[in-house]
Amino acid sequence: MEKKLVEVCFTPDDYDYFKGRFDIVVVIDVLRATSAICSAIDNGVSSVIPVPTVEEAKSYQDNGYLAGAERQGQIVDGFDFGNSPYSYMNPKLKGKDIVLSTTNGTRAINIAKDAPTVVIGSLINLESLVKWLLKENKNVLCLCSGWKGNFNLEDTICAGAIAHDLLATGKYSSDDDSSVAAKYLYLSSRHNYFGFLKSSSHRRRLKKLKLNKDIKYCLTPNQVNVIPILQNDKIVKLDN
Ligand code: 3SL
């Protein structure tokens, strides 16, 4: 039986190289956008509408939507929330459609949106996501959101974990060095993500903003079982 492909794209700026070859794109922004989206969907938010710009988020807000916006790790003035997963655990958000714009995560989701299937990955939904991917048995691209077009460690580690688990079944193969590198980073870090990422640029950035609680949450695997999926420009809970 022919093996399926799993590859890792380090940043949205590299996406053109991979574009069009994969059935499923998993968008990853561990700190913190895709972790926040998983939390929101797990908490019963009906949908998250990911928009690339603050202006678009504002125009939804002007039309009555609750909207979150983050830039430089902070809530943009005038918005209902930013990018902390904890803001999306609020019971008042259950059943609501909300809008979100973040520096890298929602940008990556929008860049990938022409792929046949786009799902949201993070460490907090890792196990369920891998189980679902194995059931689907299709070609998978893990798209790391990175930081402003640059590589980052935490998204690459999460992508490496997905690639590792799919490859371990013997039903998948990888061709690209980015995928091999991601797998090795995962294997070097998997017993202590928090320690391994101590000196990562985004952990330092968020620590300065006193967001250690968010970092710990986002780096703790398998806290939720949801697989958020992009359907008609909205991220909703996949019924699986
Ligand atoms: O870039 C993003 O999408 C965010 O996750 C960045 S932050 O964690 O809110 O700083």
XYZ file of C-alpha atoms and ligand atoms in Angstrom:
250
model
C 0.000 0.000 0.000
C 1.320 3.440 -0.940
C 2.320 5.540 2.043
C 0.732 8.905 2.760
C 2.876 12.002 3.158
C 3.354 14.125 6.267
C 5.478 17.272 5.978
C 6.274 20.313 8.117
C 6.260 23.887 6.826
C 8.210 26.121 9.215
C 6.476 29.426 8.455
C 3.543 30.780 6.433
C 6.148 32.509 4.235
C 7.306 29.051 3.036
C 3.768 27.862 2.304
C 3.937 28.333 -1.495
C 6.503 25.529 -1.697
C 3.994 23.052 -0.171
C 0.727 24.512 -1.451
C -1.654 22.262 -3.396
C -0.040 18.932 -2.483
C -1.891 18.098 0.745
C -5.429 17.024 1.623
C -5.243 18.296 5.196
C -3.374 21.329 6.524
C -2.945 21.470 10.311
C -2.316 25.082 11.371
C -0.257 25.354 14.554
C 0.370 28.350 16.811
C 1.140 26.851 20.211
C 1.807 30.264 21.852
C -1.046 31.082 21.765
C -3.573 31.427 18.954
C -4.357 27.805 18.126
C -4.297 26.845 21.820
C -6.805 29.664 22.476
C -8.993 28.475 19.569
C -8.968 24.887 20.891
C -9.954 26.223 24.326
C -12.747 28.327 22.876
C -14.229 25.461 20.856
C -13.840 23.095 23.810
C -15.677 25.627 25.971
C -18.669 25.545 23.614
C -18.017 28.662 21.536
C -20.058 28.050 18.408
C -17.449 29.363 15.971
C -14.273 31.412 15.780
C -13.978 33.591 12.683
C -10.227 34.054 12.055
C -9.377 37.320 10.312
C -5.885 38.483 9.357
C -6.229 42.189 10.160
C -7.293 44.242 13.162
C -9.432 46.383 10.809
C -11.481 43.344 9.758
C -11.955 42.306 13.384
C -13.077 45.858 14.181
C -15.645 45.876 11.397
C -17.161 42.609 12.725
C -17.205 44.173 16.193
C -18.981 47.237 14.818
C -21.603 44.826 13.492
C -22.308 43.353 16.914
C -19.821 40.465 17.150
C -17.634 39.820 20.183
C -14.103 40.208 18.869
C -10.594 39.443 20.087
C -7.432 41.029 18.734
C -3.794 40.595 19.732
C -0.681 42.423 18.545
C 2.774 42.169 20.192
C 1.220 39.695 22.657
C -1.209 42.282 24.031
C -4.928 42.938 23.683
C -5.520 45.612 21.072
C -7.341 48.589 22.628
C -11.089 48.464 22.277
C -11.418 44.699 21.787
C -13.347 42.276 23.992
C -10.380 39.963 24.542
C -6.894 39.118 23.296
C -5.210 35.788 22.837
C -5.193 34.211 26.269
C -6.805 30.739 26.264
C -8.266 31.650 29.665
C -10.408 34.450 28.158
C -12.158 31.837 26.022
C -13.136 29.617 28.947
C -15.787 32.131 29.954
C -19.228 30.416 30.157
C -20.787 33.586 28.684
C -19.171 32.728 25.325
C -20.958 29.378 24.961
C -22.995 29.225 21.754
C -21.532 32.513 20.425
C -19.778 33.253 17.129
C -16.644 35.238 17.919
C -13.989 36.919 15.793
C -10.228 36.721 16.305
C -7.218 38.440 14.777
C -3.693 37.610 15.975
C -0.192 38.438 14.784
C 0.644 35.056 13.271
C -1.983 32.384 13.961
C -4.986 33.842 12.160
C -2.675 34.971 9.354
C -1.505 31.364 8.856
C -5.093 30.066 8.887
C -6.041 32.555 6.186
C -3.002 31.695 4.064
C -3.985 27.982 4.156
C -7.697 28.414 3.658
C -7.796 27.135 0.057
C -6.577 23.695 1.157
C -9.245 20.945 0.969
C -9.336 20.653 4.775
C -7.858 22.996 7.396
C -7.809 21.946 11.050
C -6.377 23.581 14.152
C -3.539 21.895 16.033
C -1.818 22.596 19.319
C -0.224 20.629 22.107
C -3.477 20.799 24.064
C -5.405 18.725 21.475
C -2.451 16.713 20.163
C -3.555 13.166 20.948
C -7.102 13.536 19.595
C -5.827 15.284 16.503
C -3.314 12.525 15.715
C -6.000 9.850 16.214
C -8.285 11.673 13.797
C -5.519 12.183 11.215
C -4.728 8.471 11.311
C -8.382 7.641 10.743
C -8.505 10.036 7.768
C -5.359 8.466 6.239
C -4.640 11.419 3.920
C -1.611 13.566 3.029
C -0.957 16.005 5.883
C 0.919 19.301 6.031
C 1.689 20.790 9.444
C 1.848 24.560 8.926
C 3.671 26.387 11.719
C 2.557 29.984 12.248
C 6.039 31.070 13.362
C 6.699 34.682 14.278
C 6.268 37.353 11.604
C 7.447 35.001 8.867
C 10.291 33.571 10.905
C 10.801 30.055 12.339
C 9.844 29.347 15.938
C 10.611 26.447 18.232
C 7.247 25.747 19.879
C 5.221 25.360 16.677
C 7.967 23.239 15.118
C 8.016 20.937 18.157
C 4.255 20.437 17.949
C 4.488 19.797 14.192
C 7.338 17.348 14.896
C 5.154 15.508 17.422
C 2.401 15.066 14.830
C 4.883 13.963 12.157
C 6.580 11.564 14.588
C 3.299 9.915 15.626
C 2.101 9.499 12.037
C 5.481 8.180 10.836
C 5.617 5.724 13.759
C 2.613 3.845 12.311
C 4.590 2.971 9.175
C 1.721 4.299 7.054
C 3.347 7.704 6.430
C 6.598 8.991 4.981
C 8.314 12.412 4.847
C 10.657 13.770 2.177
C 11.608 17.224 3.403
C 14.395 18.138 5.807
C 12.023 20.525 7.616
C 9.992 17.471 8.661
C 13.073 15.551 9.784
C 14.320 18.562 11.776
C 10.892 19.056 13.399
C 10.814 15.410 14.430
C 14.278 15.664 16.031
C 13.299 18.828 17.904
C 10.240 17.038 19.230
C 12.305 14.030 20.316
C 14.788 16.304 22.128
C 12.087 18.242 23.959
C 9.230 15.846 24.614
C 10.008 15.115 28.257
C 10.101 18.788 29.251
C 8.651 21.299 26.774
C 8.662 24.010 29.396
C 12.367 23.631 30.168
C 13.381 23.113 26.538
C 11.599 26.285 25.472
C 12.985 28.397 28.331
C 15.106 30.493 26.035
C 12.755 30.501 23.045
C 12.004 33.971 21.738
C 8.259 33.844 22.213
C 8.447 32.364 25.694
C 10.720 35.261 26.646
C 8.354 37.743 24.972
C 5.308 36.399 26.825
C 7.180 36.074 30.123
C 8.011 39.784 29.975
C 4.263 40.397 29.654
C 3.714 38.210 32.756
C 1.897 35.552 30.763
C 3.569 32.544 32.411
C 0.214 31.000 33.294
C -0.763 31.026 29.601
C 2.591 29.511 28.631
C 2.171 26.641 31.106
C -1.345 25.967 29.854
C -0.321 25.999 26.192
C 2.639 23.676 26.803
C 0.591 21.057 28.668
C -0.445 18.381 26.168
C -3.805 16.676 25.739
C -6.134 18.800 27.833
C -8.987 18.834 25.307
C -10.400 16.401 22.769
C -11.771 18.820 20.198
C -10.606 19.152 16.606
C -11.483 22.637 15.382
C -12.023 22.713 11.607
C -12.369 25.583 9.138
C -15.739 25.486 7.349
C -17.023 28.390 5.254
C -14.465 30.773 6.804
C -15.497 29.848 10.373
C -13.699 27.503 12.730
C -16.170 25.060 14.259
C -16.041 21.818 16.199
C -15.544 18.764 14.014
C -18.069 16.019 14.769
C -15.910 12.935 14.864
O 0.922 35.381 16.790
C -0.084 34.940 17.259
O -1.025 34.548 16.592
C -0.180 34.948 18.758
O -0.397 33.665 19.216
C 0.935 35.688 19.399
S 0.738 35.884 21.124
O 0.968 34.633 21.798
O -0.574 36.371 21.446
O 1.754 36.853 21.500
